[in-house]
Each structure stands twice: as C-alpha cells, then as structure tokens.
Amino acid sequence: MAKIISLVNQKGGVGKTTTAVNLSTSLAQAGKFVLLVDLDPQANATSGLGVDPRSIEKSLYHSMVLGEHPGEHIIKLQTMGHNLLPSNRDLAGATVELVNLDNREYRLYNALRHVRTEYDYIIIDSPPSLGPLTINGLVASDEVVIPVQCEYYALEGLSQLLETINLVRDNLQPDLKIMGAVLTMFDRRNRLSYQVVREVKDHFPGRVFESVIPRSVRLAEAPSFGKSIFDFDLFSRGAKSYKNLANEILRTESEGESGFHL
Ligand SMILES: Nc1ncnc2c1ncn2[C@@H]1O[C@H](COP(=O)(O)OP(=O)(O)O)[C@@H](O)[C@H]1O
Ligand SMILES: [Mg+2]
C-alpha cells in the first residue's frame, strides 16, 4: 500500500511543485514505485515533467469528477517507476462541480484507492489555496509536507493551514499526520534565510527536515526543459538537496517513525 503524501501551502510560489516533481523523481530513482498526482489546474507539475497539458485528452479531472479508473490516465515518465496522474484546465471546473457531487471530499481518496496497491509512494502537488481540491488531497493523504519559503512572511498563513489540517483530521481523515516542514529557496548569502530557518524550527520543533533546499537557478530552469533536476543537472546543489530530502523520508520510513499530531 502506497504512503500518500500531500505537499500543501496555500501560498503560491513557495516550492510545492518543484518539491513534488523532484522529490517524486528522487524516490523513484531510489527504486521505489512512485505516482505523482497533479492536483493543480495550472498543471505546472505536468508540464514541468515534459507532458504538455494541452496534449492530454484525459486528466485527474476524469478520475476525480467523472469517476473513471485513474489507471487509464496515468502516464509513464522518464525515470523507471515514476508515473504521473496529470492535470489540465478541465480540473479548474472541478472546484465548482465538486460542490454538487456525493462524497465530494472523498473523490480523490476514492480515485486513488484503485491504484494505491501499485505504488510505494503517491505524492500530491496541491494548488495554492485551501479550497475543495486541496481538501480532497488532504483527505486522501496519510501525511502532509509543508514547503516553507525562506522569505519575509514565511510563517504567514501557517496557522490557518494547521487549523485546516486539524479540521480535516477531526471531521474527515482522523489518521492524517504532519510529516514536517521543508525549507525552500534558502539563500546562504542572505541573513534573512537563517532567521527564517530559526523561526520555522521554533514553530515546528523537531519537525523540520534537515535537508534544506537552496535557492538555485538550475532548479528554476529545469521545468522549462520539461525535466526534473536529476535529468537536467544531476550534479547541481539542487539535485543533491532533493536527494537528501528523499533519503530522509526513506530513513524515517525504515525506522518506523511516523508523523506527529499537532
Ligand atoms: N529552490 C529554488 N530555487 C530557485 N527557484 C525556485 C526554487 N524552488 C522553486 N523555484 C521557482 O520558484 C517559482 C515557484 O516555485 P513552485 O515550485 O512553482 O511553487 P508553488 O508550487 O508553491 O507555487 C517557480 O518559478 C520555480 O521554478
Ligand atoms: Mg505549484
């Protein structure tokens, strides 16, 4: 049974998609079977891995909203064992359509049930909101990873996010856990970055991943070539940091440690 992990932060531009793409690739390169689910209608994870969202006929929309078997929409990616359940603009309408559907918070959970046994990890890239799509992602997940950008106002919105996670846990998915926060776009020449690291560690004691993702032009360039950082620049600092993050998650797993309840 796959462990399902959602990358969530309602702020845009904090590194959710970059983390989803590169973490899932790295886990697959470590020999795991990994499905990346693109839950964002903007489809950045889809295009960032070289799949043109305009070229696909069926997307996550068809499994989530129309109830089709997701196996029919899954695409094999470059790394062996790395698959994608793609998104396209159809998913934008889902937010409205979901309101009128039965089990509207469980649509993604139900869709993933069909394929869950085929994978070790399912990584969900969420849109920048706490709306119905993200809620579906949380309900379908075992764990949440929160990317936090090393910038001004890094902590802004986090209490609202934690509140939403608690609501989901109390009402919809009692076993949902927070695996931790991952610091992104760390700039070692900027004193502010160090300050944010300290603040986030105070906020999530013992639950900040040791692997910190550096600000790196190579990480920002890779998606425009439709490649993960491992296929774009294997020896870059960005590649190394995402490999470390994947190893940390694999290590936690083998030690039998699990996430925490806030
Ligand atoms: N570590 C990084 N270093 C430099 N640029 C980054 C890094 N992580 C993400 N970016 C860039 O920042 C922008 C926002 O990142 P993205 O992963 O799309 O965030 P989100 O999915 O949270 O909106 C993108 O243009 C991306 O390429
Ligand atoms: Mg994104």
PDB file of N, CA and C and ligand atoms in Angstrom, residues 7-22 40 42 44-45 125-128 147 149 183-186 212-224 237-238 241-242, ligand 1:
ATOM      1  N   LEU A   7       1.795  17.733  -0.617  1.00  0.00           N
ATOM      2  CA  LEU A   7       2.587  18.952  -0.412  1.00  0.00           C
ATOM      3  C   LEU A   7       1.615  20.111  -0.379  1.00  0.00           C
ATOM      4  N   VAL A   8       1.511  20.756   0.767  1.00  0.00           N
ATOM      5  CA  VAL A   8       0.480  21.775   0.934  1.00  0.00           C
ATOM      6  C   VAL A   8       1.034  23.066   1.518  1.00  0.00           C
ATOM      7  N   ASN A   9       0.636  24.165   0.927  1.00  0.00           N
ATOM      8  CA  ASN A   9       0.804  25.501   1.479  1.00  0.00           C
ATOM      9  C   ASN A   9      -0.074  26.383   0.599  1.00  0.00           C
ATOM     10  N   GLN A  10      -0.991  27.114   1.207  1.00  0.00           N
ATOM     11  CA  GLN A  10      -1.936  27.867   0.382  1.00  0.00           C
ATOM     12  C   GLN A  10      -1.287  29.056  -0.303  1.00  0.00           C
ATOM     13  N   LYS A  11      -0.033  29.360   0.095  1.00  0.00           N
ATOM     14  CA  LYS A  11       0.683  30.421  -0.610  1.00  0.00           C
ATOM     15  C   LYS A  11       1.229  29.886  -1.917  1.00  0.00           C
ATOM     16  N   GLY A  12       1.166  30.689  -2.938  1.00  0.00           N
ATOM     17  CA  GLY A  12       1.758  30.303  -4.219  1.00  0.00           C
ATOM     18  C   GLY A  12       3.252  30.614  -4.207  1.00  0.00           C
ATOM     19  N   GLY A  13       3.999  29.925  -5.011  1.00  0.00           N
ATOM     20  CA  GLY A  13       5.415  30.254  -5.215  1.00  0.00           C
ATOM     21  C   GLY A  13       6.345  29.879  -4.085  1.00  0.00           C
ATOM     22  N   VAL A  14       5.942  28.932  -3.238  1.00  0.00           N
ATOM     23  CA  VAL A  14       6.812  28.553  -2.114  1.00  0.00           C
ATOM     24  C   VAL A  14       7.649  27.294  -2.404  1.00  0.00           C
ATOM     25  N   GLY A  15       7.391  26.674  -3.554  1.00  0.00           N
ATOM     26  CA  GLY A  15       8.185  25.496  -3.924  1.00  0.00           C
ATOM     27  C   GLY A  15       7.446  24.167  -3.818  1.00  0.00           C
ATOM     28  N   LYS A  16       6.119  24.205  -3.762  1.00  0.00           N
ATOM     29  CA  LYS A  16       5.343  22.946  -3.712  1.00  0.00           C
ATOM     30  C   LYS A  16       5.601  22.094  -4.948  1.00  0.00           C
ATOM     31  N   THR A  17       5.422  22.707  -6.123  1.00  0.00           N
ATOM     32  CA  THR A  17       5.536  21.935  -7.366  1.00  0.00           C
ATOM     33  C   THR A  17       6.972  21.466  -7.590  1.00  0.00           C
ATOM     34  N   THR A  18       7.927  22.350  -7.347  1.00  0.00           N
ATOM     35  CA  THR A  18       9.340  21.978  -7.516  1.00  0.00           C
ATOM     36  C   THR A  18       9.683  20.812  -6.599  1.00  0.00           C
ATOM     37  N   THR A  19       9.146  20.852  -5.392  1.00  0.00           N
ATOM     38  CA  THR A  19       9.394  19.760  -4.442  1.00  0.00           C
ATOM     39  C   THR A  19       8.668  18.485  -4.882  1.00  0.00           C
ATOM     40  N   ALA A  20       7.428  18.617  -5.337  1.00  0.00           N
ATOM     41  CA  ALA A  20       6.666  17.434  -5.775  1.00  0.00           C
ATOM     42  C   ALA A  20       7.386  16.730  -6.924  1.00  0.00           C
ATOM     43  N   VAL A  21       7.821  17.517  -7.901  1.00  0.00           N
ATOM     44  CA  VAL A  21       8.487  16.965  -9.088  1.00  0.00           C
ATOM     45  C   VAL A  21       9.801  16.281  -8.711  1.00  0.00           C
ATOM     46  N   ASN A  22      10.610  16.968  -7.936  1.00  0.00           N
ATOM     47  CA  ASN A  22      11.963  16.444  -7.683  1.00  0.00           C
ATOM     48  C   ASN A  22      12.005  15.408  -6.564  1.00  0.00           C
ATOM     49  N   ASP A  40      -3.238  20.468  -9.238  1.00  0.00           N
ATOM     50  CA  ASP A  40      -3.355  21.903  -9.508  1.00  0.00           C
ATOM     51  C   ASP A  40      -3.799  22.113 -10.962  1.00  0.00           C
ATOM     52  N   GLN A  42      -3.427  24.504 -12.743  1.00  0.00           N
ATOM     53  CA  GLN A  42      -2.381  25.178 -13.522  1.00  0.00           C
ATOM     54  C   GLN A  42      -1.414  24.191 -14.159  1.00  0.00           C
ATOM     55  N   ASN A  44       1.393  22.772 -13.442  1.00  0.00           N
ATOM     56  CA  ASN A  44       2.838  23.029 -13.524  1.00  0.00           C
ATOM     57  C   ASN A  44       3.675  21.770 -13.341  1.00  0.00           C
ATOM     58  N   ALA A  45       3.212  20.853 -12.514  1.00  0.00           N
ATOM     59  CA  ALA A  45       3.968  19.605 -12.330  1.00  0.00           C
ATOM     60  C   ALA A  45       3.912  18.780 -13.614  1.00  0.00           C
ATOM     61  N   ASP A 125       0.707  17.098  -5.547  1.00  0.00           N
ATOM     62  CA  ASP A 125       1.040  18.523  -5.646  1.00  0.00           C
ATOM     63  C   ASP A 125      -0.255  19.333  -5.571  1.00  0.00           C
ATOM     64  N   SER A 126      -0.411  20.140  -4.524  1.00  0.00           N
ATOM     65  CA  SER A 126      -1.673  20.860  -4.307  1.00  0.00           C
ATOM     66  C   SER A 126      -1.656  22.246  -4.925  1.00  0.00           C
ATOM     67  N   PRO A 127      -2.854  22.772  -5.234  1.00  0.00           N
ATOM     68  CA  PRO A 127      -2.946  24.154  -5.712  1.00  0.00           C
ATOM     69  C   PRO A 127      -2.728  25.136  -4.567  1.00  0.00           C
ATOM     70  N   PRO A 128      -2.470  26.408  -4.891  1.00  0.00           N
ATOM     71  CA  PRO A 128      -2.220  27.405  -3.845  1.00  0.00           C
ATOM     72  C   PRO A 128      -3.492  27.930  -3.214  1.00  0.00           C
ATOM     73  N   PRO A 147       6.003  22.864   2.403  1.00  0.00           N
ATOM     74  CA  PRO A 147       7.150  23.638   1.936  1.00  0.00           C
ATOM     75  C   PRO A 147       7.047  25.084   2.442  1.00  0.00           C
ATOM     76  N   GLN A 149       8.963  28.786   2.215  1.00  0.00           N
ATOM     77  CA  GLN A 149       9.996  29.553   1.519  1.00  0.00           C
ATOM     78  C   GLN A 149      10.758  30.433   2.499  1.00  0.00           C
ATOM     79  N   LEU A 183      12.230  23.539   4.237  1.00  0.00           N
ATOM     80  CA  LEU A 183      12.626  24.916   3.917  1.00  0.00           C
ATOM     81  C   LEU A 183      13.133  24.974   2.487  1.00  0.00           C
ATOM     82  N   THR A 184      12.579  25.923   1.723  1.00  0.00           N
ATOM     83  CA  THR A 184      12.957  26.022   0.311  1.00  0.00           C
ATOM     84  C   THR A 184      13.559  27.400   0.012  1.00  0.00           C
ATOM     85  N   MET A 185      14.290  27.462  -1.087  1.00  0.00           N
ATOM     86  CA  MET A 185      14.880  28.713  -1.594  1.00  0.00           C
ATOM     87  C   MET A 185      15.763  29.384  -0.557  1.00  0.00           C
ATOM     88  N   PHE A 186      16.507  28.567   0.167  1.00  0.00           N
ATOM     89  CA  PHE A 186      17.440  29.089   1.157  1.00  0.00           C
ATOM     90  C   PHE A 186      18.609  29.767   0.442  1.00  0.00           C
ATOM     91  N   VAL A 212      17.761  21.161   3.545  1.00  0.00           N
ATOM     92  CA  VAL A 212      17.222  22.473   3.192  1.00  0.00           C
ATOM     93  C   VAL A 212      17.469  22.660   1.690  1.00  0.00           C
ATOM     94  N   ILE A 213      16.438  23.126   0.982  1.00  0.00           N
ATOM     95  CA  ILE A 213      16.576  23.284  -0.472  1.00  0.00           C
ATOM     96  C   ILE A 213      17.137  24.677  -0.772  1.00  0.00           C
ATOM     97  N   PRO A 214      18.290  24.760  -1.428  1.00  0.00           N
ATOM     98  CA  PRO A 214      18.883  26.075  -1.699  1.00  0.00           C
ATOM     99  C   PRO A 214      18.156  26.812  -2.830  1.00  0.00           C
ATOM    100  N   ARG A 215      18.242  28.122  -2.812  1.00  0.00           N
ATOM    101  CA  ARG A 215      17.796  28.877  -3.980  1.00  0.00           C
ATOM    102  C   ARG A 215      18.793  28.584  -5.101  1.00  0.00           C
ATOM    103  N   SER A 216      18.303  28.134  -6.222  1.00  0.00           N
ATOM    104  CA  SER A 216      19.210  27.738  -7.294  1.00  0.00           C
ATOM    105  C   SER A 216      18.562  27.954  -8.646  1.00  0.00           C
ATOM    106  N   VAL A 217      19.281  28.649  -9.505  1.00  0.00           N
ATOM    107  CA  VAL A 217      18.758  28.945 -10.836  1.00  0.00           C
ATOM    108  C   VAL A 217      18.485  27.643 -11.596  1.00  0.00           C
ATOM    109  N   ARG A 218      19.317  26.632 -11.377  1.00  0.00           N
ATOM    110  CA  ARG A 218      19.150  25.365 -12.096  1.00  0.00           C
ATOM    111  C   ARG A 218      17.789  24.734 -11.771  1.00  0.00           C
ATOM    112  N   LEU A 219      17.371  24.835 -10.498  1.00  0.00           N
ATOM    113  CA  LEU A 219      16.064  24.283 -10.107  1.00  0.00           C
ATOM    114  C   LEU A 219      14.928  25.027 -10.820  1.00  0.00           C
ATOM    115  N   ALA A 220      15.109  26.334 -10.989  1.00  0.00           N
ATOM    116  CA  ALA A 220      14.071  27.137 -11.642  1.00  0.00           C
ATOM    117  C   ALA A 220      14.067  26.923 -13.152  1.00  0.00           C
ATOM    118  N   GLU A 221      15.227  26.574 -13.711  1.00  0.00           N
ATOM    119  CA  GLU A 221      15.319  26.390 -15.168  1.00  0.00           C
ATOM    120  C   GLU A 221      14.790  25.038 -15.636  1.00  0.00           C
ATOM    121  N   ALA A 222      14.978  24.020 -14.802  1.00  0.00           N
ATOM    122  CA  ALA A 222      14.678  22.640 -15.227  1.00  0.00           C
ATOM    123  C   ALA A 222      13.269  22.453 -15.823  1.00  0.00           C
ATOM    124  N   PRO A 223      12.204  23.030 -15.166  1.00  0.00           N
ATOM    125  CA  PRO A 223      10.862  22.775 -15.702  1.00  0.00           C
ATOM    126  C   PRO A 223      10.652  23.293 -17.127  1.00  0.00           C
ATOM    127  N   SER A 224      11.359  24.352 -17.503  1.00  0.00           N
ATOM    128  CA  SER A 224      11.152  24.869 -18.861  1.00  0.00           C
ATOM    129  C   SER A 224      11.737  23.913 -19.903  1.00  0.00           C
ATOM    130  N   ARG A 237      23.589  21.537  -6.829  1.00  0.00           N
ATOM    131  CA  ARG A 237      23.249  21.554  -5.401  1.00  0.00           C
ATOM    132  C   ARG A 237      21.779  21.229  -5.202  1.00  0.00           C
ATOM    133  N   GLY A 238      20.945  21.686  -6.129  1.00  0.00           N
ATOM    134  CA  GLY A 238      19.508  21.424  -6.031  1.00  0.00           C
ATOM    135  C   GLY A 238      19.216  19.931  -6.083  1.00  0.00           C
ATOM    136  N   SER A 241      20.206  18.336  -2.841  1.00  0.00           N
ATOM    137  CA  SER A 241      19.313  18.630  -1.714  1.00  0.00           C
ATOM    138  C   SER A 241      18.014  17.819  -1.802  1.00  0.00           C
ATOM    139  N   TYR A 242      17.496  17.625  -3.009  1.00  0.00           N
ATOM    140  CA  TYR A 242      16.270  16.822  -3.128  1.00  0.00           C
ATOM    141  C   TYR A 242      16.547  15.334  -2.920  1.00  0.00           C
TER     142      TYR A 242
HETATM  143  N1  LIG B   1      14.908  26.216  -4.738  1.00  0.00           N
HETATM  144  C1  LIG B   1      14.565  27.048  -5.723  1.00  0.00           C
HETATM  145  N2  LIG B   1      15.473  27.923  -6.227  1.00  0.00           N
HETATM  146  C2  LIG B   1      15.111  28.800  -7.193  1.00  0.00           C
HETATM  147  N3  LIG B   1      13.900  28.875  -7.732  1.00  0.00           N
HETATM  148  C3  LIG B   1      12.956  28.029  -7.276  1.00  0.00           C
HETATM  149  C4  LIG B   1      13.246  27.077  -6.246  1.00  0.00           C
HETATM  150  N4  LIG B   1      12.099  26.393  -5.980  1.00  0.00           N
HETATM  151  C5  LIG B   1      11.168  26.883  -6.805  1.00  0.00           C
HETATM  152  N5  LIG B   1      11.672  27.860  -7.587  1.00  0.00           N
HETATM  153  C6  LIG B   1      10.950  28.667  -8.583  1.00  0.00           C
HETATM  154  O1  LIG B   1      10.021  29.489  -7.892  1.00  0.00           O
HETATM  155  C7  LIG B   1       8.768  29.517  -8.565  1.00  0.00           C
HETATM  156  C8  LIG B   1       7.694  28.945  -7.647  1.00  0.00           C
HETATM  157  O2  LIG B   1       8.008  27.590  -7.345  1.00  0.00           O
HETATM  158  P1  LIG B   1       6.898  26.456  -7.391  1.00  0.00           P
HETATM  159  O3  LIG B   1       7.567  25.175  -7.069  1.00  0.00           O
HETATM  160  O4  LIG B   1       6.140  26.518  -8.679  1.00  0.00           O
HETATM  161  O5  LIG B   1       5.978  26.910  -6.196  1.00  0.00           O
HETATM  162  P2  LIG B   1       4.432  26.577  -5.861  1.00  0.00           P
HETATM  163  O6  LIG B   1       4.114  25.248  -6.484  1.00  0.00           O
HETATM  164  O7  LIG B   1       4.383  26.541  -4.369  1.00  0.00           O
HETATM  165  O8  LIG B   1       3.621  27.680  -6.419  1.00  0.00           O
HETATM  166  C9  LIG B   1       8.958  28.712  -9.832  1.00  0.00           C
HETATM  167  O9  LIG B   1       9.274  29.593 -10.868  1.00  0.00           O
HETATM  168  C10 LIG B   1      10.122  27.806  -9.507  1.00  0.00           C
HETATM  169  O10 LIG B   1      10.846  27.438 -10.656  1.00  0.00           O
END
